[in-house]
PDB file of C-alpha atoms in Angstrom:
ATOM      1  CA  MET L  15      -9.778 295.158 -63.398  1.00 51.00           C
ATOM      2  CA  GLY L  16     -13.430 296.433 -64.461  1.00 54.00           C
ATOM      3  CA  SER L  17     -15.031 295.525 -68.299  1.00 58.00           C
ATOM      4  CA  THR L  18     -14.530 298.277 -70.790  1.00 60.00           C
ATOM      5  CA  GLY L  19     -17.258 299.181 -70.609  1.00 64.00           C
ATOM      6  CA  THR L  20     -17.073 299.876 -66.910  1.00 64.00           C
ATOM      7  CA  VAL L  21     -13.755 301.933 -67.601  1.00 63.00           C
ATOM      8  CA  LEU L  22     -15.162 303.935 -69.968  1.00 62.00           C
ATOM      9  CA  ARG L  23     -17.798 305.280 -67.997  1.00 59.00           C
ATOM     10  CA  GLU L  24     -15.098 306.004 -64.982  1.00 62.00           C
ATOM     11  CA  LEU L  25     -12.928 307.849 -67.723  1.00 62.00           C
ATOM     12  CA  ARG L  26     -16.335 309.971 -68.584  1.00 61.00           C
ATOM     13  CA  GLY L  27     -16.329 311.053 -65.205  1.00 60.00           C
ATOM     14  CA  ALA L  28     -12.717 311.724 -65.123  1.00 58.00           C
ATOM     15  CA  GLN L  29     -12.722 314.149 -68.230  1.00 58.00           C
ATOM     16  CA  LYS L  30     -10.845 317.794 -67.800  1.00 62.00           C
ATOM     17  CA  SER L  31     -13.405 320.971 -68.392  1.00 56.00           C
ATOM     18  CA  ALA L  32     -14.196 321.679 -71.685  1.00 56.00           C
ATOM     19  CA  LYS L  33     -13.801 325.626 -71.230  1.00 64.00           C
ATOM     20  CA  GLY L  34     -11.228 326.840 -73.786  1.00 63.00           C
ATOM     21  CA  VAL L  35     -11.078 323.421 -75.744  1.00 74.00           C
ATOM     22  CA  SER L  36     -12.019 323.201 -79.545  1.00 84.00           C
ATOM     23  CA  LEU L  37     -15.093 321.548 -80.311  1.00 86.00           C
ATOM     24  CA  TYR L  38     -12.674 319.041 -82.247  1.00 88.00           C
ATOM     25  CA  SER L  39     -10.967 318.376 -79.057  1.00 86.00           C
ATOM     26  CA  ARG L  40     -14.289 318.355 -76.805  1.00 85.00           C
ATOM     27  CA  TYR L  41     -15.987 315.809 -79.345  1.00 87.00           C
ATOM     28  CA  VAL L  42     -13.594 313.693 -81.441  1.00 91.00           C
ATOM     29  CA  ASN L  43      -9.945 313.775 -80.083  1.00 91.00           C
ATOM     30  CA  ARG L  44     -11.111 313.900 -76.220  1.00 91.00           C
ATOM     31  CA  PRO L  45     -14.042 310.542 -77.007  1.00 91.00           C
ATOM     32  CA  ALA L  46     -10.893 309.032 -79.211  1.00 93.00           C
ATOM     33  CA  GLY L  47      -8.237 308.824 -77.086  1.00 92.00           C
ATOM     34  CA  ARG L  48     -10.855 307.597 -73.597  1.00 91.00           C
ATOM     35  CA  VAL L  49     -11.316 304.351 -75.634  1.00 92.00           C
ATOM     36  CA  LEU L  50      -7.429 304.400 -76.111  1.00 94.00           C
ATOM     37  CA  ALA L  51      -7.112 305.496 -72.112  1.00 92.00           C
ATOM     38  CA  ALA L  52      -9.837 302.678 -71.862  1.00 91.00           C
ATOM     39  CA  GLY L  53      -7.698 299.532 -73.697  1.00 92.00           C
ATOM     40  CA  ALA L  54      -3.973 300.961 -72.061  1.00 93.00           C
ATOM     41  CA  TYR L  55      -5.753 300.740 -68.616  1.00 91.00           C
ATOM     42  CA  ARG L  56      -7.054 297.003 -69.972  1.00 88.00           C
ATOM     43  CA  ALA L  57      -3.062 295.821 -70.989  1.00 92.00           C
ATOM     44  CA  GLY L  58      -1.792 297.587 -67.237  1.00 92.00           C
ATOM     45  CA  LEU L  59       0.040 300.647 -69.221  1.00 94.00           C
ATOM     46  CA  THR L  60       1.083 303.443 -67.176  1.00 94.00           C
ATOM     47  CA  PRO L  61       0.676 306.848 -67.868  1.00 94.00           C
ATOM     48  CA  ASN L  62       3.673 307.796 -69.208  1.00 95.00           C
ATOM     49  CA  GLN L  63       4.396 304.758 -71.148  1.00 96.00           C
ATOM     50  CA  VAL L  64       1.114 305.912 -73.385  1.00 96.00           C
ATOM     51  CA  THR L  65       2.633 308.711 -73.388  1.00 96.00           C
ATOM     52  CA  LEU L  66       6.028 307.568 -75.031  1.00 97.00           C
ATOM     53  CA  VAL L  67       3.219 305.395 -77.367  1.00 97.00           C
ATOM     54  CA  SER L  68       2.239 308.919 -78.437  1.00 97.00           C
ATOM     55  CA  ALA L  69       6.113 310.002 -78.777  1.00 97.00           C
ATOM     56  CA  ALA L  70       6.269 307.171 -81.274  1.00 98.00           C
ATOM     57  CA  PHE L  71       3.601 307.577 -83.565  1.00 98.00           C
ATOM     58  CA  THR L  72       3.654 311.225 -83.966  1.00 98.00           C
ATOM     59  CA  TYR L  73       7.587 311.135 -84.322  1.00 98.00           C
ATOM     60  CA  ALA L  74       7.348 308.254 -86.972  1.00 98.00           C
ATOM     61  CA  ALA L  75       4.809 310.352 -89.018  1.00 98.00           C
ATOM     62  CA  LEU L  76       7.000 313.536 -88.654  1.00 98.00           C
ATOM     63  CA  ALA L  77      10.154 311.770 -89.670  1.00 98.00           C
ATOM     64  CA  ALA L  78       7.771 310.363 -92.804  1.00 98.00           C
ATOM     65  CA  VAL L  79       7.527 313.756 -93.904  1.00 98.00           C
ATOM     66  CA  ALA L  80      10.918 314.567 -93.836  1.00 97.00           C
ATOM     67  CA  LEU L  81      12.363 311.713 -95.451  1.00 97.00           C
ATOM     68  CA  VAL L  82      10.109 310.277 -98.066  1.00 97.00           C
ATOM     69  CA  GLU L  83       8.591 312.021-101.178  1.00 96.00           C
ATOM     70  CA  PRO L  84       5.317 313.665-100.877  1.00 96.00           C
ATOM     71  CA  SER L  85       1.884 311.790-101.994  1.00 97.00           C
ATOM     72  CA  TRP L  86      -1.253 311.553-101.348  1.00 98.00           C
ATOM     73  CA  THR L  87      -0.741 308.041 -99.829  1.00 98.00           C
ATOM     74  CA  LEU L  88       1.989 309.202 -97.659  1.00 98.00           C
ATOM     75  CA  GLY L  89      -0.349 312.254 -96.576  1.00 97.00           C
ATOM     76  CA  LEU L  90      -2.579 309.767 -94.927  1.00 98.00           C
ATOM     77  CA  VAL L  91      -0.548 307.518 -93.761  1.00 98.00           C
ATOM     78  CA  VAL L  92       0.898 310.682 -91.907  1.00 98.00           C
ATOM     79  CA  TYR L  93      -2.498 312.131 -91.043  1.00 98.00           C
ATOM     80  CA  ALA L  94      -3.360 308.853 -89.504  1.00 97.00           C
ATOM     81  CA  ALA L  95      -0.541 308.324 -86.880  1.00 98.00           C
ATOM     82  CA  LEU L  96      -0.126 312.284 -86.045  1.00 97.00           C
ATOM     83  CA  ALA L  97      -3.731 312.373 -85.475  1.00 97.00           C
ATOM     84  CA  VAL L  98      -3.438 308.803 -83.082  1.00 97.00           C
ATOM     85  CA  GLY L  99      -0.768 309.964 -81.733  1.00 97.00           C
ATOM     86  CA  PHE L 100      -2.604 312.938 -81.274  1.00 96.00           C
ATOM     87  CA  ALA L 101      -5.258 310.887 -79.043  1.00 96.00           C
ATOM     88  CA  PHE L 102      -3.142 308.992 -77.271  1.00 96.00           C
ATOM     89  CA  ASP L 103      -1.706 312.750 -76.294  1.00 94.00           C
ATOM     90  CA  SER L 104      -4.990 312.585 -74.042  1.00 92.00           C
ATOM     91  CA  ALA L 105      -5.451 309.478 -73.340  1.00 94.00           C
ATOM     92  CA  ASP L 106      -2.306 309.696 -70.843  1.00 92.00           C
ATOM     93  CA  GLY L 107      -3.432 312.358 -68.935  1.00 90.00           C
ATOM     94  CA  GLN L 108      -7.287 310.850 -68.979  1.00 90.00           C
ATOM     95  CA  LEU L 109      -5.364 307.284 -67.866  1.00 92.00           C
ATOM     96  CA  ALA L 110      -3.289 309.357 -65.130  1.00 90.00           C
ATOM     97  CA  ARG L 111      -6.696 310.802 -63.637  1.00 86.00           C
ATOM     98  CA  LEU L 112      -8.798 307.665 -63.519  1.00 85.00           C
ATOM     99  CA  THR L 113      -6.228 305.290 -62.091  1.00 85.00           C
ATOM    100  CA  GLY L 114      -4.267 308.603 -59.779  1.00 83.00           C
ATOM    101  CA  ARG L 115      -0.934 307.737 -60.933  1.00 79.00           C
ATOM    102  CA  GLY L 116       0.017 311.243 -62.433  1.00 79.00           C
ATOM    103  CA  GLY L 117       2.558 313.212 -60.901  1.00 87.00           C
ATOM    104  CA  PRO L 118       5.120 316.039 -62.008  1.00 90.00           C
ATOM    105  CA  ASP L 119       7.346 313.497 -63.545  1.00 92.00           C
ATOM    106  CA  GLY L 120       4.237 312.634 -66.196  1.00 91.00           C
ATOM    107  CA  GLU L 121       3.832 316.035 -66.523  1.00 92.00           C
ATOM    108  CA  TRP L 122       6.916 316.907 -67.352  1.00 94.00           C
ATOM    109  CA  LEU L 123       7.455 314.295 -69.863  1.00 94.00           C
ATOM    110  CA  ASP L 124       4.394 315.159 -71.926  1.00 94.00           C
ATOM    111  CA  HIS L 125       4.670 318.609 -72.200  1.00 94.00           C
ATOM    112  CA  VAL L 126       8.442 317.614 -72.900  1.00 95.00           C
ATOM    113  CA  VAL L 127       6.958 315.136 -75.995  1.00 96.00           C
ATOM    114  CA  ASP L 128       4.131 318.241 -76.865  1.00 94.00           C
ATOM    115  CA  CYS L 129       7.083 320.590 -77.461  1.00 95.00           C
ATOM    116  CA  GLY L 130       9.518 318.222 -79.551  1.00 96.00           C
ATOM    117  CA  LYS L 131       6.537 317.646 -81.614  1.00 96.00           C
ATOM    118  CA  LEU L 132       5.350 321.160 -81.902  1.00 94.00           C
ATOM    119  CA  LEU L 133       8.844 322.575 -83.035  1.00 95.00           C
ATOM    120  CA  LEU L 134       9.490 318.403 -84.872  1.00 97.00           C
ATOM    121  CA  VAL L 135       6.554 319.371 -87.009  1.00 97.00           C
ATOM    122  CA  HIS L 136       6.921 322.611 -88.448  1.00 98.00           C
ATOM    123  CA  ALA L 137      11.280 321.398 -89.222  1.00 98.00           C
ATOM    124  CA  ALA L 138       9.529 318.203 -90.754  1.00 98.00           C
ATOM    125  CA  VAL L 139       8.087 320.536 -93.571  1.00 98.00           C
ATOM    126  CA  LEU L 140      10.920 322.942 -93.942  1.00 97.00           C
ATOM    127  CA  ILE L 141      13.169 320.452 -95.051  1.00 97.00           C
ATOM    128  CA  SER L 142      10.371 318.194 -97.258  1.00 97.00           C
ATOM    129  CA  PHE L 143      10.317 322.017 -99.294  1.00 97.00           C
ATOM    130  CA  TYR L 144      14.394 322.138 -99.558  1.00 95.00           C
ATOM    131  CA  ARG L 145      14.309 318.259-100.612  1.00 95.00           C
ATOM    132  CA  PHE L 146      11.191 318.018-102.387  1.00 94.00           C
ATOM    133  CA  GLY L 147       9.259 321.193-103.130  1.00 85.00           C
ATOM    134  CA  GLU L 148      10.105 322.491-106.233  1.00 87.00           C
ATOM    135  CA  LEU L 149       9.228 325.714-104.651  1.00 93.00           C
ATOM    136  CA  PRO L 150       8.319 329.090-106.644  1.00 92.00           C
ATOM    137  CA  SER L 151      10.559 330.814-104.998  1.00 93.00           C
ATOM    138  CA  ASP L 152      13.294 330.129-101.306  1.00 93.00           C
ATOM    139  CA  ALA L 153      11.455 332.317 -99.740  1.00 95.00           C
ATOM    140  CA  TRP L 154       8.508 329.615 -99.152  1.00 96.00           C
ATOM    141  CA  LEU L 155      11.453 328.362 -97.182  1.00 96.00           C
ATOM    142  CA  LEU L 156      10.674 330.862 -94.373  1.00 97.00           C
ATOM    143  CA  LEU L 157       7.311 329.845 -93.595  1.00 97.00           C
ATOM    144  CA  PRO L 158       7.712 326.897 -91.470  1.00 97.00           C
ATOM    145  CA  LEU L 159      10.195 328.790 -88.946  1.00 97.00           C
ATOM    146  CA  GLY L 160       8.091 331.633 -89.236  1.00 97.00           C
ATOM    147  CA  PHE L 161       5.036 329.122 -87.704  1.00 97.00           C
ATOM    148  CA  GLN L 162       7.174 327.488 -86.232  1.00 97.00           C
ATOM    149  CA  LEU L 163       7.887 329.978 -84.035  1.00 97.00           C
ATOM    150  CA  ALA L 164       3.983 331.139 -83.088  1.00 96.00           C
ATOM    151  CA  ALA L 165       3.593 327.446 -82.209  1.00 95.00           C
ATOM    152  CA  VAL L 166       6.069 327.315 -79.851  1.00 95.00           C
ATOM    153  CA  VAL L 167       5.785 331.293 -78.164  1.00 96.00           C
ATOM    154  CA  THR L 168       2.006 330.097 -78.472  1.00 95.00           C
ATOM    155  CA  PHE L 169       2.708 326.725 -76.046  1.00 94.00           C
ATOM    156  CA  CYS L 170       5.879 328.632 -73.948  1.00 95.00           C
ATOM    157  CA  ALA L 171       3.244 331.301 -73.130  1.00 95.00           C
ATOM    158  CA  GLY L 172      -0.310 329.523 -72.929  1.00 92.00           C
ATOM    159  CA  LEU L 173       1.950 326.976 -69.958  1.00 92.00           C
ATOM    160  CA  LEU L 174       3.678 330.419 -68.437  1.00 92.00           C
ATOM    161  CA  ARG L 175      -0.269 331.572 -67.942  1.00 91.00           C
ATOM    162  CA  GLU L 176      -1.446 328.563 -66.485  1.00 88.00           C
ATOM    163  CA  GLN L 177       1.384 328.567 -64.072  1.00 88.00           C
ATOM    164  CA  LEU L 178       1.820 331.603 -62.907  1.00 89.00           C
ATOM    165  CA  GLY L 179      -2.147 332.370 -62.804  1.00 84.00           C
ATOM    166  CA  LYS L 180      -2.129 329.093 -60.384  1.00 79.00           C
ATOM    167  CA  ALA L 181       0.330 330.668 -57.687  1.00 75.00           C
ATOM    168  CA  ALA L 182      -1.519 333.834 -57.826  1.00 71.00           C
ATOM    169  CA  ALA L 183      -4.671 332.129 -57.409  1.00 67.00           C
ATOM    170  CA  ALA L 184      -2.948 330.727 -54.575  1.00 63.00           C
ATOM    171  CA  GLY L 185      -3.178 333.151 -52.283  1.00 58.00           C
ATOM    172  CA  ALA L 186      -6.034 335.126 -52.976  1.00 56.00           C
ATOM    173  CA  PRO L 187      -9.696 334.870 -51.797  1.00 55.00           C
ATOM    174  CA  ALA L 188     -11.639 331.873 -52.960  1.00 50.00           C
ATOM    175  CA  GLY L 189     -15.273 332.628 -53.995  1.00 48.00           C
ATOM    176  CA  SER L 190     -14.503 333.330 -57.754  1.00 48.00           C
ATOM    177  CA  THR L 191     -16.797 331.592 -60.287  1.00 47.00           C
ATOM    178  CA  ALA L 192     -15.631 329.807 -63.517  1.00 50.00           C
ATOM    179  CA  ALA L 193     -16.987 331.361 -66.653  1.00 54.00           C
ATOM    180  CA  PRO L 194     -19.495 328.822 -68.530  1.00 60.00           C
ATOM    181  CA  VAL L 195     -18.320 327.020 -71.783  1.00 61.00           C
ATOM    182  CA  SER L 196     -18.417 328.684 -74.366  1.00 69.00           C
ATOM    183  CA  ARG L 197     -19.891 326.960 -77.990  1.00 72.00           C
ATOM    184  CA  VAL L 198     -18.860 329.664 -79.946  1.00 78.00           C
ATOM    185  CA  ARG L 199     -15.562 329.639 -78.496  1.00 78.00           C
ATOM    186  CA  ALA L 200     -15.350 326.282 -79.108  1.00 80.00           C
ATOM    187  CA  VAL L 201     -15.466 326.850 -83.153  1.00 84.00           C
ATOM    188  CA  ALA L 202     -13.848 329.662 -83.026  1.00 81.00           C
ATOM    189  CA  LEU L 203     -10.545 327.745 -82.010  1.00 84.00           C
ATOM    190  CA  LEU L 204     -11.378 325.603 -84.022  1.00 86.00           C
ATOM    191  CA  PRO L 205      -8.485 326.372 -86.582  1.00 86.00           C
ATOM    192  CA  ALA L 206      -5.444 326.638 -83.618  1.00 87.00           C
ATOM    193  CA  ASP L 207      -6.850 323.591 -82.896  1.00 91.00           C
ATOM    194  CA  TYR L 208      -3.317 320.723 -83.359  1.00 92.00           C
ATOM    195  CA  GLY L 209      -5.879 318.150 -84.375  1.00 92.00           C
ATOM    196  CA  VAL L 210      -7.428 320.314 -87.256  1.00 93.00           C
ATOM    197  CA  PHE L 211      -3.880 321.765 -88.149  1.00 95.00           C
ATOM    198  CA  CYS L 212      -2.905 317.854 -88.956  1.00 96.00           C
ATOM    199  CA  LEU L 213      -5.651 317.779 -91.594  1.00 96.00           C
ATOM    200  CA  VAL L 214      -3.531 319.799 -93.746  1.00 97.00           C
ATOM    201  CA  PHE L 215      -1.040 316.593 -94.421  1.00 98.00           C
ATOM    202  CA  LEU L 216      -3.936 315.263 -96.300  1.00 98.00           C
ATOM    203  CA  LEU L 217      -2.842 317.342 -99.057  1.00 97.00           C
ATOM    204  CA  LEU L 218       0.851 316.342 -99.758  1.00 97.00           C
ATOM    205  CA  GLY L 219       0.179 314.091-102.810  1.00 96.00           C
ATOM    206  CA  ALA L 220      -1.349 318.053-104.023  1.00 96.00           C
ATOM    207  CA  PRO L 221       1.772 320.260-103.175  1.00 94.00           C
ATOM    208  CA  GLY L 222       0.632 323.351-104.265  1.00 95.00           C
ATOM    209  CA  ALA L 223      -2.744 323.255-102.207  1.00 97.00           C
ATOM    210  CA  PHE L 224      -0.296 321.696 -99.353  1.00 97.00           C
ATOM    211  CA  ARG L 225       1.840 325.447 -99.719  1.00 97.00           C
ATOM    212  CA  ALA L 226      -1.259 327.454 -99.959  1.00 96.00           C
ATOM    213  CA  GLY L 227      -3.370 325.598 -96.917  1.00 97.00           C
ATOM    214  CA  TYR L 228      -0.172 325.150 -94.828  1.00 97.00           C
ATOM    215  CA  ALA L 229       0.360 328.961 -95.356  1.00 97.00           C
ATOM    216  CA  ALA L 230      -3.189 329.546 -94.430  1.00 96.00           C
ATOM    217  CA  LEU L 231      -2.405 327.953 -91.115  1.00 96.00           C
ATOM    218  CA  ALA L 232       0.041 329.487 -90.287  1.00 97.00           C
ATOM    219  CA  VAL L 233      -1.912 332.863 -90.867  1.00 96.00           C
ATOM    220  CA  VAL L 234      -4.002 332.547 -88.527  1.00 95.00           C
ATOM    221  CA  HIS L 235      -1.956 330.582 -85.947  1.00 95.00           C
ATOM    222  CA  THR L 236      -0.339 334.330 -85.904  1.00 96.00           C
ATOM    223  CA  LEU L 237      -3.223 335.865 -85.502  1.00 96.00           C
ATOM    224  CA  PHE L 238      -4.348 333.530 -82.591  1.00 94.00           C
ATOM    225  CA  LEU L 239      -1.096 334.501 -81.408  1.00 96.00           C
ATOM    226  CA  ALA L 240      -1.445 338.233 -81.314  1.00 96.00           C
ATOM    227  CA  ALA L 241      -4.913 337.411 -79.635  1.00 95.00           C
ATOM    228  CA  PHE L 242      -3.707 334.952 -76.897  1.00 94.00           C
ATOM    229  CA  LEU L 243      -0.755 336.857 -75.989  1.00 96.00           C
ATOM    230  CA  THR L 244      -2.275 340.365 -75.781  1.00 96.00           C
ATOM    231  CA  LYS L 245      -5.617 338.138 -73.380  1.00 94.00           C
ATOM    232  CA  TRP L 246      -2.952 336.496 -70.975  1.00 93.00           C
ATOM    233  CA  PHE L 247      -1.213 339.273 -70.573  1.00 95.00           C
ATOM    234  CA  ARG L 248      -4.113 341.122 -68.931  1.00 94.00           C
ATOM    235  CA  GLU L 249      -5.289 338.737 -67.145  1.00 91.00           C
ATOM    236  CA  LEU L 250      -2.072 338.122 -65.206  1.00 91.00           C
ATOM    237  CA  ARG L 251      -1.415 342.192 -65.230  1.00 91.00           C
ATOM    238  CA  ALA L 252      -4.788 342.266 -63.178  1.00 90.00           C
ATOM    239  CA  LEU L 253      -3.598 339.329 -60.537  1.00 86.00           C
ATOM    240  CA  ARG L 254      -1.203 341.692 -59.469  1.00 81.00           C
ATOM    241  CA  PRO L 255      -1.836 342.395 -55.893  1.00 74.00           C
ATOM    242  CA  GLY L 256      -3.307 346.188 -55.194  1.00 60.00           C
TER     243      GLY L 256
END
């Protein structure tokens, strides 16, 4: 088993493409995940165990949002746990590529944990609104449901786009060239990045500010959903056999 420095160098060569990745994931989450993956490798953990560690941090944080009265301290703890959970979510794939121990079971487990996270994060906000919110109107209870719908549809549609695109590409002639990584796109994707979304929980100590930030992100994610669905539909239609 090599030194941590050696493992980190090997992990740098085992990164996924930066195409379609926001600046946060590229320069914050993936490097943090790389450090965690190196530690997990030294500790002898498997990629699936790292996925479960990610789930433990994330789901504990979401349970706290639902069950504990909002405060600045809670917001800091929740954000830290969500950020660490997200970094471990990057670490499991990096560890799998480093060790060659990835497989369909690991990819399935990772997607199950991610889907549960998207469902629970907005359910937790809804419960917090109901229990502690002192909302200006009961209509605010609909906001987490709408945000949840946008997040889950984006997640599922993106997975389908990826899998259907792979299936179509398998029978297509070789020779296509990948588009270059766009810095403008990486900046534009920041509002849709889960790591950036987690920052809103730092506002839990100020309920009005939290509601405003959460509502703004809901609008942004809904707009991204419309843009993504249009883009993915056109791409898949272009893959139809002539």
